[in-house]
Short mmCIF file of C-alpha atoms in Angstrom, two decimals:
data_model
loop_
_atom_site.label_atom_id
_atom_site.label_comp_id
_atom_site.label_asym_id
_atom_site.label_seq_id
_atom_site.Cartn_x
_atom_site.Cartn_y
_atom_site.Cartn_z
CA MET M 1 -5.68 35.08 19.22
CA GLY M 2 -3.30 38.01 20.99
CA THR M 3 -1.11 40.11 19.01
CA PHE M 4 1.58 37.54 17.06
CA ILE M 5 4.74 39.34 15.70
CA PRO M 6 6.62 36.64 13.75
CA ASN M 7 10.26 35.75 14.07
CA TYR M 8 11.85 33.20 11.53
CA LYS M 9 14.57 32.99 13.99
CA HIS M 10 12.39 30.56 15.84
CA ILE M 11 12.28 27.77 13.21
CA LEU M 12 15.86 28.77 12.53
CA HIS M 13 16.72 27.65 15.91
CA ALA M 14 14.54 24.54 16.06
CA ALA M 15 15.50 23.43 12.95
CA ARG M 16 19.68 23.95 14.58
CA ASN M 17 18.33 22.01 17.58
CA ILE M 18 18.55 25.03 19.72
CA LYS M 19 16.01 26.13 21.87
CA PRO M 20 14.08 28.56 20.48
CA GLU M 21 12.41 31.27 22.81
CA ARG M 22 9.49 29.89 21.72
CA MET M 23 7.60 27.21 20.12
CA PRO M 24 7.58 27.69 16.68
CA LEU M 25 4.85 26.21 14.49
CA TYR M 26 5.39 24.23 11.30
CA GLU M 27 3.79 22.32 8.61
CA HIS M 28 5.14 20.75 5.47
CA ILE M 29 2.07 20.88 3.75
CA ILE M 30 -1.54 23.05 4.08
CA SER M 31 -3.85 22.76 1.22
CA ILE M 32 -5.74 25.42 -0.62
CA GLU M 33 -8.71 23.94 -0.25
CA THR M 34 -7.85 24.18 3.77
CA MET M 35 -6.68 28.03 3.71
CA GLU M 36 -9.36 28.87 1.38
CA GLN M 37 -12.27 27.37 4.43
CA ILE M 38 -10.24 28.88 6.93
CA THR M 39 -10.20 32.70 4.99
CA HIS M 40 -13.49 32.12 3.35
CA THR M 41 -11.80 33.38 0.03
CA SER M 42 -10.77 31.96 -3.04
CA PHE M 43 -7.43 32.31 -4.40
CA GLY M 44 -5.92 29.08 -5.51
CA PRO M 45 -7.36 29.29 -9.24
CA LEU M 46 -5.03 32.68 -9.50
CA ILE M 47 -1.59 30.64 -9.38
CA ASN M 48 -2.44 29.41 -12.91
CA GLY M 49 -3.22 33.19 -14.08
CA ASP M 50 -0.76 36.11 -15.15
CA LEU M 51 2.12 37.58 -12.86
CA ALA M 52 -0.09 40.09 -11.68
CA ASP M 53 -2.90 37.03 -10.39
CA LYS M 54 -0.28 34.81 -9.04
CA ARG M 55 0.88 38.19 -7.06
CA GLU M 56 -2.32 38.14 -5.79
CA PHE M 57 -1.93 34.40 -5.24
CA MET M 58 1.50 34.89 -2.93
CA LYS M 59 -0.35 37.24 -0.60
CA HIS M 60 -2.69 35.26 0.61
CA TYR M 61 -0.73 32.38 0.84
CA THR M 62 1.73 34.00 2.83
CA GLY M 63 -0.93 36.26 4.52
CA PHE M 64 -2.66 32.78 5.56
CA PHE M 65 0.97 31.54 7.60
CA LYS M 66 1.27 34.65 9.14
CA GLU M 67 -2.29 34.79 10.43
CA MET M 68 -2.40 31.48 11.71
CA GLY M 69 0.99 32.15 14.21
CA TYR M 70 3.36 30.69 11.68
CA ASP M 71 7.07 32.07 12.22
CA THR M 72 7.85 30.98 8.39
CA VAL M 73 5.99 29.97 4.68
CA SER M 74 6.63 26.63 3.78
CA MET M 75 6.70 26.33 0.10
CA GLU M 76 8.25 23.99 -2.15
CA CYS M 77 8.25 23.83 -5.90
CA CYS M 78 8.80 19.84 -7.21
CA ILE M 79 11.23 18.73 -9.77
CA GLY M 80 9.57 15.26 -10.10
CA PRO M 81 6.45 16.67 -12.25
CA ILE M 82 8.58 18.96 -14.80
CA MET M 83 10.78 16.32 -15.79
CA PRO M 84 10.07 14.90 -18.73
CA GLY M 85 8.62 11.88 -18.99
CA SER M 86 7.12 11.49 -15.04
CA GLY M 87 4.27 10.22 -13.86
CA ALA M 88 5.51 6.59 -12.49
CA LEU M 89 5.03 7.31 -9.02
CA GLY M 90 2.66 10.39 -8.87
CA GLY M 91 0.16 9.50 -11.94
CA HIS M 92 1.11 6.19 -12.12
CA GLN M 93 2.30 5.69 -15.59
CA PRO M 94 4.50 3.52 -17.05
CA GLY M 95 8.02 4.47 -16.40
CA VAL M 96 10.02 6.16 -18.86
CA ILE M 97 13.55 4.53 -17.98
CA LYS M 98 13.49 0.74 -18.50
CA THR M 99 17.07 0.11 -20.30
CA ARG M 100 20.93 1.45 -20.78
CA GLU M 101 19.07 2.63 -23.91
CA ASP M 102 16.18 5.12 -22.45
CA PHE M 103 18.72 6.26 -19.67
CA GLN M 104 21.87 7.57 -22.27
CA ARG M 105 18.69 9.15 -24.73
CA TYR M 106 16.96 10.89 -21.59
CA PRO M 107 17.24 14.64 -21.25
CA TRP M 108 19.15 15.24 -18.09
CA ASP M 109 20.38 18.37 -19.06
CA ASP M 110 17.35 19.81 -19.81
CA ILE M 111 15.78 19.42 -16.56
CA PRO M 112 17.52 22.16 -14.57
CA SER M 113 15.94 24.66 -17.17
CA LEU M 114 12.57 23.16 -17.25
CA PHE M 115 12.36 23.72 -13.16
CA PHE M 116 13.55 27.38 -13.42
CA LYS M 117 10.93 28.29 -16.20
CA GLN M 118 8.09 26.69 -14.42
CA TYR M 119 8.60 28.00 -10.82
CA SER M 120 10.84 31.64 -10.71
CA ASP M 121 8.13 33.34 -10.72
CA LEU M 122 6.61 32.04 -7.37
CA PHE M 123 10.11 32.21 -6.21
CA GLN M 124 10.67 35.88 -7.05
CA LEU M 125 7.16 37.08 -5.74
CA LEU M 126 7.70 34.66 -2.85
CA GLU M 127 10.80 36.98 -1.94
CA GLU M 128 8.45 40.31 -2.59
CA GLU M 129 5.24 39.05 -0.93
CA MET M 130 6.66 37.88 2.55
CA PRO M 131 5.96 39.34 5.37
CA GLU M 132 8.06 41.16 7.85
CA GLY M 133 9.83 39.39 10.23
CA MET M 134 8.95 35.89 8.08
CA LYS M 135 11.23 33.59 5.68
CA ALA M 136 10.40 30.07 3.80
CA ILE M 137 11.35 27.10 4.81
CA GLY M 138 11.63 24.40 1.91
CA GLY M 139 13.05 24.88 -1.89
CA PRO M 140 13.42 22.51 -4.61
CA GLY M 141 10.69 19.35 -3.52
CA ASN M 142 10.93 16.01 -4.03
CA GLY M 143 14.05 14.31 -3.11
CA VAL M 144 16.54 11.74 -4.85
CA PHE M 145 14.46 8.70 -4.49
CA GLU M 146 10.69 10.04 -4.98
CA CYS M 147 12.34 11.78 -7.96
CA VAL M 148 14.11 8.10 -9.54
CA GLN M 149 10.82 6.52 -8.37
CA GLU M 150 8.88 9.17 -11.00
CA LEU M 151 11.24 7.81 -13.87
CA VAL M 152 11.22 4.24 -13.40
CA GLY M 153 8.62 3.01 -11.29
CA TYR M 154 8.77 1.35 -7.64
CA THR M 155 7.98 -1.97 -8.54
CA GLU M 156 10.25 -1.95 -11.81
CA LEU M 157 13.09 0.30 -9.77
CA CYS M 158 12.77 -3.58 -7.53
CA TYR M 159 13.20 -5.51 -10.51
CA LEU M 160 15.94 -3.54 -11.81
CA SER M 161 18.09 -3.69 -8.93
CA VAL M 162 18.76 -7.20 -9.33
CA ASP M 163 18.40 -7.17 -13.01
CA ASP M 164 20.63 -4.75 -14.00
CA PRO M 165 22.04 -2.98 -10.75
CA HIS M 166 25.11 -0.89 -12.84
CA LEU M 167 22.10 0.86 -14.36
CA TYR M 168 20.37 1.02 -11.12
CA ASP M 169 22.89 3.25 -9.85
CA ASP M 170 23.92 5.16 -12.53
CA ILE M 171 20.03 6.13 -12.18
CA PHE M 172 20.29 6.97 -8.30
CA HIS M 173 23.48 8.71 -9.38
CA ALA M 174 21.90 10.81 -12.60
CA VAL M 175 19.17 12.21 -10.62
CA GLY M 176 21.62 13.38 -7.67
CA HIS M 177 23.68 15.45 -9.77
CA VAL M 178 20.27 17.18 -11.61
CA MET M 179 19.29 18.04 -7.98
CA TYR M 180 22.46 19.24 -7.26
CA LYS M 181 22.41 21.36 -10.40
CA ILE M 182 18.90 22.59 -9.69
CA TRP M 183 19.69 23.31 -5.91
CA GLU M 184 22.58 25.29 -6.38
CA ARG M 185 21.25 27.55 -8.77
CA PHE M 186 18.08 27.53 -6.25
CA LEU M 187 20.56 29.00 -3.60
CA GLN M 188 22.30 31.29 -5.40
CA GLU M 189 18.83 33.39 -6.76
CA PHE M 190 16.45 32.39 -4.27
CA GLY M 191 18.18 31.23 -0.95
CA ASP M 192 17.92 34.67 0.62
CA THR M 193 14.42 34.03 1.21
CA TYR M 194 14.65 31.00 3.09
CA THR M 195 16.13 30.12 6.42
CA VAL M 196 15.77 26.58 6.37
CA CYS M 197 16.31 24.38 3.42
CA ARG M 198 14.19 20.90 3.21
CA PHE M 199 12.78 17.96 0.45
CA GLY M 200 10.43 15.34 1.05
CA ASP M 201 11.85 11.92 0.54
CA ASP M 202 9.31 9.36 1.91
CA LEU M 203 11.79 6.28 2.58
CA GLY M 204 9.56 3.72 4.26
CA TYR M 205 6.24 2.07 5.19
CA LYS M 206 4.72 1.32 8.04
CA SER M 207 7.11 -1.89 9.36
CA GLN M 208 10.54 -0.70 6.74
CA THR M 209 12.21 0.95 4.08
CA LEU M 210 11.03 0.75 0.68
CA ILE M 211 14.10 -0.44 -0.71
CA SER M 212 16.66 -1.93 0.90
CA THR M 213 19.21 0.23 3.41
CA ASP M 214 22.02 -1.43 2.19
CA SER M 215 20.57 0.71 -1.11
CA ILE M 216 20.00 3.92 0.79
CA LYS M 217 22.93 3.99 2.05
CA LYS M 218 24.55 3.48 -1.54
CA ASN M 219 23.05 5.11 -3.93
CA VAL M 220 20.34 7.56 -1.39
CA VAL M 221 22.69 9.01 1.34
CA PRO M 222 25.61 10.29 -0.80
CA GLU M 223 23.08 11.85 -2.96
CA TYR M 224 21.96 13.66 -0.38
CA LYS M 225 25.05 14.62 1.50
CA LYS M 226 26.56 16.78 -1.67
CA ILE M 227 23.21 18.80 -1.64
CA ILE M 228 23.43 18.90 2.03
CA GLU M 229 26.60 19.90 1.99
CA LEU M 230 25.65 22.92 -0.70
CA VAL M 231 22.87 23.91 1.44
CA HIS M 232 25.65 23.81 4.98
CA HIS M 233 27.40 26.27 2.15
CA TYR M 234 25.14 28.88 2.56
CA LYS M 235 24.89 28.62 6.06
CA LYS M 236 21.55 27.15 6.44
CA PRO M 237 19.40 24.32 8.00
CA PHE M 238 18.53 21.38 5.99
CA LEU M 239 15.27 19.31 7.49
CA LEU M 240 14.68 16.12 5.31
CA HIS M 241 10.45 15.24 5.39
CA SER M 242 10.39 11.39 5.04
CA CYS M 243 7.35 8.86 6.32
CA GLY M 244 7.76 5.60 7.30
CA HIS M 245 9.65 2.93 9.76
CA ILE M 246 13.16 4.46 8.68
CA PHE M 247 15.09 3.75 11.77
CA ASP M 248 17.41 1.05 10.12
CA VAL M 249 18.98 4.42 8.48
CA MET M 250 18.40 7.24 10.44
CA GLU M 251 22.27 7.14 11.96
CA ASP M 252 23.23 7.55 8.22
CA LEU M 253 20.75 10.15 8.07
CA ILE M 254 22.22 12.49 10.29
CA HIS M 255 26.29 11.59 10.67
CA VAL M 256 26.42 10.91 6.66
CA ALA M 257 24.06 13.20 4.88
CA GLY M 258 24.22 15.45 7.55
CA ILE M 259 20.86 16.00 7.83
CA ASP M 260 19.77 18.80 10.61
CA ALA M 261 16.24 17.96 11.57
CA LYS M 262 13.65 15.24 10.75
CA HIS M 263 9.50 15.85 10.33
CA SER M 264 6.72 13.14 9.29
CA ASN M 265 5.73 11.08 12.37
CA GLU M 266 2.58 8.45 12.59
CA ASP M 267 1.98 7.18 16.11
CA GLN M 268 1.13 3.21 13.85
CA ILE M 269 5.13 3.08 13.75
CA ALA M 270 6.05 4.93 16.19
CA PRO M 271 5.25 7.61 19.28
CA PHE M 272 6.62 11.16 18.17
CA SER M 273 7.87 10.46 22.09
CA GLU M 274 10.30 8.08 20.35
CA TRP M 275 11.78 10.09 17.43
CA ILE M 276 12.49 12.51 20.52
CA HIS M 277 13.92 10.12 22.90
CA ARG M 278 16.17 8.54 20.52
CA TYR M 279 17.34 11.95 18.12
CA GLY M 280 16.52 14.93 20.47
CA ASP M 281 20.22 15.02 21.25
CA GLN M 282 21.19 15.11 17.61
CA ILE M 283 18.84 17.31 15.41
CA GLY M 284 15.14 19.14 15.61
CA ASN M 285 12.55 16.93 15.46
CA PHE M 286 9.52 18.86 14.11
CA GLY M 287 5.45 18.00 13.79
CA GLY M 288 4.75 15.11 17.05
CA VAL M 289 0.51 15.74 15.85
CA ASP M 290 -0.58 12.14 14.52
CA MET M 291 -2.78 13.01 11.04
CA ASP M 292 -5.63 9.85 12.32
CA VAL M 293 -6.23 11.87 15.33
CA LEU M 294 -6.64 15.81 13.76
CA CYS M 295 -9.44 13.70 11.70
CA ARG M 296 -11.06 11.46 14.06
CA CYS M 297 -10.94 12.61 17.67
CA SER M 298 -13.06 15.10 18.56
CA GLN M 299 -12.11 18.76 19.89
CA GLU M 300 -11.35 17.64 23.13
CA GLU M 301 -9.57 14.72 22.56
CA ILE M 302 -7.00 16.81 20.18
CA LYS M 303 -6.61 19.31 22.60
CA ASP M 304 -5.59 16.49 25.24
CA TYR M 305 -3.36 14.58 22.82
CA VAL M 306 -1.58 18.17 21.36
CA ASN M 307 -1.43 19.25 25.09
CA ASP M 308 0.47 15.73 25.91
CA VAL M 309 3.09 16.47 22.84
CA MET M 310 3.84 19.40 23.84
CA ALA M 311 4.62 18.53 27.71
CA TYR M 312 7.04 15.80 26.47
CA SER M 313 8.56 17.76 23.63
CA ILE M 314 8.99 21.07 25.05
CA ASN M 315 12.25 20.57 27.02
CA HIS M 316 13.90 19.49 23.95
CA LYS M 317 15.91 22.16 22.31
CA GLY M 318 15.12 21.28 18.25
CA PHE M 319 11.13 21.13 18.81
CA ALA M 320 8.52 22.46 16.22
CA LEU M 321 4.66 21.68 16.79
CA GLY M 322 2.69 20.60 13.47
CA SER M 323 0.67 17.67 12.29
CA GLY M 324 2.64 14.31 11.53
CA ASN M 325 2.41 14.99 8.45
CA SER M 326 0.62 17.40 6.45
CA ILE M 327 -2.94 19.32 6.25
CA PRO M 328 -4.59 17.55 2.87
CA GLY M 329 -7.93 18.64 1.84
CA TYR M 330 -9.99 15.52 4.16
CA VAL M 331 -8.23 16.94 7.07
CA PRO M 332 -11.73 18.36 8.81
CA VAL M 333 -10.81 22.27 9.44
CA GLU M 334 -12.24 22.10 12.65
CA GLY M 335 -9.05 19.76 14.22
CA TYR M 336 -6.61 21.77 11.97
CA LEU M 337 -7.65 24.81 14.32
CA THR M 338 -8.02 22.72 17.23
CA MET M 339 -3.97 21.85 16.87
CA VAL M 340 -3.08 25.35 15.80
CA GLU M 341 -5.17 26.94 18.85
CA THR M 342 -3.88 24.55 21.52
CA ALA M 343 -0.40 25.04 20.61
CA ARG M 344 -1.03 29.04 20.48
CA ARG M 345 -2.87 29.08 23.92
CA PHE M 346 -0.08 27.86 25.15
CA ARG M 347 2.27 30.05 23.60
CA GLY M 348 0.12 32.75 25.66
CA GLU M 349 -1.21 34.39 22.38
#
């Protein structure tokens, strides 16, 4: 690869749906296992060590993004795992909120302090170890719907929407309020490290949204709106990562909640070209390369696929290329590298 000089403004412009001077690369998540295979360095366990170990971890972590040709470092610290009793979504455990009494005695006010006790060191080290010319993209991870599911469980939440609709509404509002408090402090203390803010909240699956569109518009979008207005107050764009067939709520996400950019696409739902066609004149669109292609196709097939995505996307203003979801450990390293190298050759590197 040729000389690469990172400049976070490329991603910033793409997120604002302004055509950047250079097509940026973007990934929501890249597994540490993948980073270690590519760099031939084991650094993942350092994150569980003392402050010096965590600093060394962050040097490797941020250095990987620079080495691979990214203008930003993707990093979020998730709210869900630190919520007392959580795990109904991520751990398939019974939900801790089943009744009004459970809701009333739940320690909502403790969550912001627990979040920053767990993650402040990482956010601070990210700032201190950020390579020159780069900033971060991310923030407090997990969206409203995911955090609600962590406390209630998806199936139980569906029952609750019928059995006790007032409690159902109140849980969304309480989670949104807690998230707002976390984002408020995060932006005050660590906002300068970030150029684009985001969280992930998977609202759909292959054929429709996971809860009714009416419920998303009533219970999710207003809570998004409060947080996104706060992000905009700090003059930063907001990127929503959401998997699934969510076309029926996209106009509300754009025009009511106020998202500036969207990530996550899967060809079985709709090719990336459809997202570009529908929303390219309104918001930035990140991703484009279906994970299935990276996992199962040959290197030549991946090259052709990536070149095709770039050909029909490059003239749209807010475009950043990457996988349609993320790079977990099961994505073959060769597939991921082929995607990145094809994009960088396209950029003349």
